[in-house]
Tab-separated table of C-alpha atoms and ligand atoms in Angstrom:
chain	number	residue	atom	x	y	z
A	1	MET	CA	-17.486	100.595	58.707
A	2	LYS	CA	-14.646	103.398	59.366
A	3	THR	CA	-11.950	101.598	61.117
A	4	ALA	CA	-8.979	103.801	60.533
A	5	LYS	CA	-7.319	105.291	63.184
A	6	VAL	CA	-8.398	108.505	65.051
A	7	HIS	CA	-5.525	108.559	67.645
A	8	PRO	CA	-1.566	107.705	66.087
A	9	LEU	CA	-0.055	105.048	68.826
A	10	TRP	CA	1.739	107.904	70.438
A	11	LEU	CA	-0.545	110.247	70.614
A	12	ARG	CA	-2.325	107.236	73.122
A	13	LEU	CA	0.883	106.473	75.362
A	14	THR	CA	1.878	110.584	75.814
A	15	HIS	CA	-1.616	110.974	76.539
A	16	TRP	CA	-1.956	108.394	79.335
A	17	ILE	CA	1.652	108.582	80.718
A	18	ASN	CA	0.964	112.551	80.805
A	19	ALA	CA	-2.702	111.001	82.743
A	20	LEU	CA	-0.124	108.952	84.697
A	21	ALA	CA	2.495	111.160	85.265
A	22	VAL	CA	-0.291	114.124	86.797
A	23	LEU	CA	-1.688	112.428	89.368
A	24	VAL	CA	1.226	112.108	90.452
A	25	MET	CA	2.682	115.531	90.816
A	26	VAL	CA	-0.695	116.808	91.205
A	27	ALA	CA	-1.346	114.461	94.683
A	28	SER	CA	2.303	115.229	95.834
A	29	GLY	CA	2.239	118.232	94.584
A	30	TRP	CA	-1.023	118.541	97.831
A	31	ARG	CA	2.012	117.620	100.369
A	32	ILE	CA	4.679	120.139	99.475
A	33	TYR	CA	1.659	122.871	99.978
A	34	ASN	CA	0.545	121.366	103.347
A	35	ALA	CA	4.108	121.677	104.403
A	36	SER	CA	3.351	125.086	103.745
A	37	PRO	CA	0.434	126.450	103.319
A	38	ILE	CA	0.485	129.964	100.985
A	39	PHE	CA	-3.288	130.378	101.724
A	40	ALA	CA	-5.503	130.076	104.863
A	41	PHE	CA	-6.454	126.163	104.074
A	42	HIS	CA	-4.235	122.664	103.518
A	43	PHE	CA	-5.407	119.309	101.543
A	44	PRO	CA	-6.110	116.708	103.598
A	45	ASP	CA	-3.602	114.293	104.370
A	46	SER	CA	-5.483	111.671	103.102
A	47	ILE	CA	-5.302	112.280	99.047
A	48	THR	CA	-1.739	113.164	98.797
A	49	LEU	CA	1.178	111.095	98.143
A	50	GLY	CA	4.618	110.684	100.164
A	51	GLY	CA	3.615	110.437	103.497
A	52	TRP	CA	5.745	113.380	104.038
A	53	LEU	CA	7.796	115.989	103.011
A	54	ALA	CA	11.205	114.549	101.701
A	55	GLY	CA	8.497	111.364	100.315
A	56	ALA	CA	6.433	113.607	98.449
A	57	LEU	CA	9.732	116.142	97.597
A	58	LEU	CA	11.140	112.045	95.325
A	59	TRP	CA	7.641	111.351	94.216
A	60	HIS	CA	7.179	115.730	92.860
A	61	PHE	CA	10.987	114.594	91.105
A	62	ALA	CA	10.542	111.407	89.910
A	63	ALA	CA	7.671	112.808	87.902
A	64	MET	CA	8.850	116.271	86.873
A	65	TRP	CA	11.117	114.772	84.752
A	66	VAL	CA	8.371	111.799	82.893
A	67	LEU	CA	5.592	114.502	82.659
A	68	ALA	CA	8.445	116.954	81.123
A	69	ALA	CA	9.682	115.064	78.311
A	70	ASN	CA	6.202	112.923	77.539
A	71	GLY	CA	5.099	116.814	76.509
A	72	VAL	CA	8.422	118.150	74.719
A	73	VAL	CA	7.708	114.134	72.804
A	74	TYR	CA	3.775	114.947	72.409
A	75	LEU	CA	4.628	119.296	71.339
A	76	ALA	CA	7.499	116.996	68.734
A	77	LEU	CA	5.824	114.637	67.292
A	78	ASN	CA	1.735	116.985	67.557
A	79	PHE	CA	3.700	119.986	65.125
A	80	ALA	CA	5.784	117.064	63.472
A	81	SER	CA	3.051	115.890	62.253
A	82	GLY	CA	1.039	118.586	61.281
A	83	ARG	CA	-1.625	116.793	63.500
A	84	PHE	CA	-1.925	120.095	65.654
A	85	PRO	CA	-3.673	122.613	63.158
A	86	ARG	CA	-5.709	119.886	61.260
A	87	ARG	CA	-7.335	118.888	64.458
A	88	PHE	CA	-7.088	121.906	66.909
A	89	LEU	CA	-6.595	125.002	63.985
A	90	PRO	CA	-8.762	127.355	62.825
A	91	LEU	CA	-10.444	129.290	66.276
A	92	HIS	CA	-12.929	131.381	66.875
A	93	ALA	CA	-13.666	132.799	69.890
A	94	ARG	CA	-17.926	132.245	68.183
A	95	ASP	CA	-17.807	128.780	67.570
A	96	VAL	CA	-16.433	128.213	71.249
A	97	LEU	CA	-19.583	130.710	72.182
A	98	ARG	CA	-21.746	128.435	69.611
A	99	ASP	CA	-20.743	125.213	70.697
A	100	LEU	CA	-20.931	126.446	74.950
A	101	GLY	CA	-24.577	127.023	74.113
A	102	ALA	CA	-24.684	123.600	71.853
A	103	ALA	CA	-23.632	122.117	74.933
A	104	VAL	CA	-25.468	123.288	78.009
A	105	ARG	CA	-29.180	122.699	75.828
A	106	GLY	CA	-27.567	119.056	75.507
A	107	ARG	CA	-27.628	119.218	71.970
A	108	LEU	CA	-23.584	119.355	71.143
A	109	ALA	CA	-22.488	116.630	68.536
A	110	HIS	CA	-20.526	114.259	69.178
A	111	ASP	CA	-20.570	111.909	66.661
A	112	ASP	CA	-16.928	112.447	64.215
A	113	PRO	CA	-14.513	111.492	66.000
A	114	TRP	CA	-11.855	113.476	63.129
A	115	HIS	CA	-12.829	116.511	64.711
A	116	TYR	CA	-12.899	118.298	68.058
A	117	ASN	CA	-15.450	120.633	68.372
A	118	ALA	CA	-14.239	124.783	69.518
A	119	VAL	CA	-15.072	124.068	73.195
A	120	GLN	CA	-12.716	120.483	73.654
A	121	LYS	CA	-10.005	122.516	71.115
A	122	LEU	CA	-9.960	125.434	73.507
A	123	ALA	CA	-10.372	123.495	76.044
A	124	TYR	CA	-7.844	121.339	75.590
A	125	VAL	CA	-5.283	123.847	73.446
A	126	PHE	CA	-5.442	125.784	77.430
A	127	ALA	CA	-4.867	122.400	79.325
A	128	VAL	CA	-1.042	121.664	77.138
A	129	LEU	CA	-0.843	126.279	78.144
A	130	ASP	CA	-1.794	125.008	81.618
A	131	LEU	CA	0.832	122.647	81.795
A	132	VAL	CA	3.770	124.965	80.341
A	133	VAL	CA	2.713	127.152	82.553
A	134	LEU	CA	3.032	124.502	85.527
A	135	VAL	CA	6.785	123.061	84.180
A	136	LEU	CA	8.263	127.063	83.845
A	137	SER	CA	7.206	127.750	86.968
A	138	GLY	CA	7.817	124.725	88.667
A	139	LEU	CA	11.483	125.769	87.440
A	140	VAL	CA	11.596	129.319	88.394
A	141	VAL	CA	9.967	126.877	92.482
A	142	TRP	CA	12.383	124.163	92.398
A	143	LYS	CA	15.722	126.154	91.207
A	144	SER	CA	15.312	130.613	91.451
A	145	VAL	CA	18.680	131.326	91.539
A	146	GLN	CA	19.215	129.278	88.471
A	147	PHE	CA	16.682	130.599	86.440
A	148	PRO	CA	16.138	134.183	87.281
A	149	LEU	CA	15.423	135.569	84.516
A	150	LEU	CA	12.285	133.133	84.734
A	151	ARG	CA	11.947	133.736	87.900
A	152	GLU	CA	11.738	137.579	87.492
A	153	LEU	CA	8.976	137.032	84.344
A	154	PHE	CA	6.953	135.792	86.699
A	155	GLY	CA	7.435	138.754	89.214
A	156	GLY	CA	9.491	136.703	91.867
A	157	TYR	CA	9.932	133.560	93.750
A	158	ASP	CA	6.318	133.672	96.419
A	159	SER	CA	4.162	134.932	92.879
A	160	ALA	CA	5.435	131.953	90.508
A	161	ARG	CA	4.368	129.866	93.628
A	162	VAL	CA	1.446	131.688	94.155
A	163	VAL	CA	0.852	131.092	89.917
A	164	HIS	CA	1.874	127.730	90.125
A	165	PHE	CA	-0.425	126.632	92.657
A	166	LEU	CA	-3.469	128.080	90.663
A	167	ALA	CA	-1.993	126.782	86.687
A	168	MET	CA	-2.521	123.443	89.388
A	169	ALA	CA	-5.810	124.351	90.483
A	170	ALA	CA	-6.942	125.833	86.896
A	171	LEU	CA	-4.968	121.832	85.636
A	172	VAL	CA	-7.465	120.626	87.975
A	173	GLY	CA	-10.174	121.556	86.964
A	174	PHE	CA	-10.010	121.316	83.921
A	175	THR	CA	-9.271	116.858	84.276
A	176	ALA	CA	-12.554	116.562	86.805
A	177	LEU	CA	-14.674	119.081	83.619
A	178	HIS	CA	-12.889	116.688	81.008
A	179	VAL	CA	-12.567	113.014	83.057
A	180	ALA	CA	-17.331	114.134	83.383
A	181	MET	CA	-16.986	113.915	79.109
A	182	ALA	CA	-14.892	111.514	78.724
A	183	ALA	CA	-17.499	109.156	80.956
A	184	LEU	CA	-21.156	110.399	79.415
A	185	VAL	CA	-19.509	110.245	75.799
A	186	PRO	CA	-17.407	106.753	76.459
A	187	LYS	CA	-16.662	106.357	72.454
A	188	THR	CA	-14.378	108.945	73.300
A	189	LEU	CA	-12.706	106.524	75.628
A	190	LEU	CA	-11.995	103.829	73.274
A	191	LEU	CA	-11.350	105.755	70.695
A	192	MET	CA	-7.970	106.989	73.131
A	193	THR	CA	-7.749	103.115	74.170
A	194	ARG	CA	-7.830	101.659	71.013
A	195	GLY	CA	-6.930	104.604	68.586
A	196	ARG	CA	-9.740	103.140	66.050
B	1	HEM	C1	-7.763	109.336	83.660
B	1	HEM	C2	-8.040	110.442	83.468
B	1	HEM	C3	-8.346	110.970	81.310
B	1	HEM	C4	-9.029	110.994	81.009
B	1	HEM	C5	-10.599	109.494	80.987
B	1	HEM	C6	-9.184	110.886	79.432
B	1	HEM	C7	-9.785	111.125	77.924
B	1	HEM	C8	-9.557	111.752	77.100
B	1	HEM	C9	-9.976	111.128	76.159
B	1	HEM	C10	-11.402	110.179	75.949
B	1	HEM	C11	-9.546	111.822	74.840
B	1	HEM	C12	-10.637	112.120	73.784
B	1	HEM	C13	-11.405	113.263	73.745
B	1	HEM	C14	-12.249	112.811	71.355
B	1	HEM	O1	-12.102	111.470	71.132
B	1	HEM	O2	-12.835	113.630	72.512
B	1	HEM	C15	-9.069	112.661	74.949
B	1	HEM	C16	-8.111	113.884	75.263
B	1	HEM	C17	-7.380	114.316	75.680
B	1	HEM	N1	-6.859	114.770	76.988
B	1	HEM	FE1	-7.860	113.278	78.485
B	1	HEM	N2	-7.633	112.134	79.587
B	1	HEM	C18	-7.961	111.970	81.439
B	1	HEM	C19	-6.922	112.746	81.870
B	1	HEM	C20	-5.824	113.931	81.155
B	1	HEM	C21	-5.279	115.382	81.804
B	1	HEM	C22	-5.577	115.008	83.505
B	1	HEM	C23	-4.925	115.717	80.859
B	1	HEM	C24	-4.137	117.000	81.041
B	1	HEM	C25	-4.444	118.183	80.410
B	1	HEM	C26	-5.563	114.762	79.326
B	1	HEM	C27	-5.063	116.242	77.988
B	1	HEM	C28	-6.028	115.674	77.231
B	1	HEM	C29	-5.781	115.824	75.926
B	1	HEM	C30	-4.920	117.649	75.778
B	1	HEM	C31	-5.966	116.342	74.865
B	1	HEM	C32	-6.860	115.747	73.439
B	1	HEM	C33	-5.556	115.601	72.602
B	1	HEM	C34	-5.299	115.367	71.511
B	1	HEM	O3	-5.789	115.097	70.795
B	1	HEM	O4	-4.343	116.058	71.663
B	1	HEM	N3	-6.363	114.514	79.927
B	1	HEM	N4	-9.125	112.796	77.020
C-alpha cells in the first residue's frame, strides 16, 4: 500500500491558512463594498463580516497580512523545492480540452493523487495568479498615492477597484467549483488534510 506523502506539511498548512484568509477577506470585502457599491447591487448584510464599515476594514486589513505572507511562503517553497514545475507543468491547451471533455462525460480519472489532471492544473494556476492580481489591485485601492506605478498599470484608482471586484468574483467562482469537486472526490480532501 502506498502511504508516502502526497502533499507535504507546508503545502497543507499554507492551503488551509489561505482558505481561511480568503473567507475572511471575501466576507469583510463584501461589507466594505456595501458602504460604497460600484455596481447596482449590494451584498446581503447577513453574509458579510465586520458588522459595519470600520469593523469590516479591520478584518480585511488583518487577514490581508495573513493572505500575503502565506502566499509568499507557498510560492517560495513551491519554486525552491521544484514542486511547481513537477505538479503544474507541462500545461497544454489540448490536454485541458481533452480532460474537460472527459469531465463533462463523468469520465475524468482521479485515481493518481500524484498528478493533477490538466483542468486542475489550469484551475490552480489560475487561482494563484488571480490571488496575485487581487493583492496588487488591493494595494492600489488601499494606498493609491504610495503606489503610483501600480495604479497606472491598473488604469487608475477607479479601474483598480473594478479589477479588484472582478478578481474577487473569479476567486469566489473558482472556490465554489473547487469545493464541489473536493466534495465529489473526498479522497483528495483526506490527502489535503493528512497528506497521505
Ligand atoms: C473549504 C474550502 C476548500 C476546500 C475544501 C479545498 C480543498 C482542496 C483539496 C482537497 C485540494 C487537493 C486537490 C487534489 O489533490 O486533487 C486542494 C488544492 C488546492 N486548493 Fe483548495 N480547498 C478549499 C479552498 C481553497 C481556496 C479558497 C483556494 C484559493 C485560491 C484554494 C486553492 C487551492 C489550490 C491552488 C490547490 C492546489 C495546491 C497545490 O497543489 O499547490 N483552495 N484544495
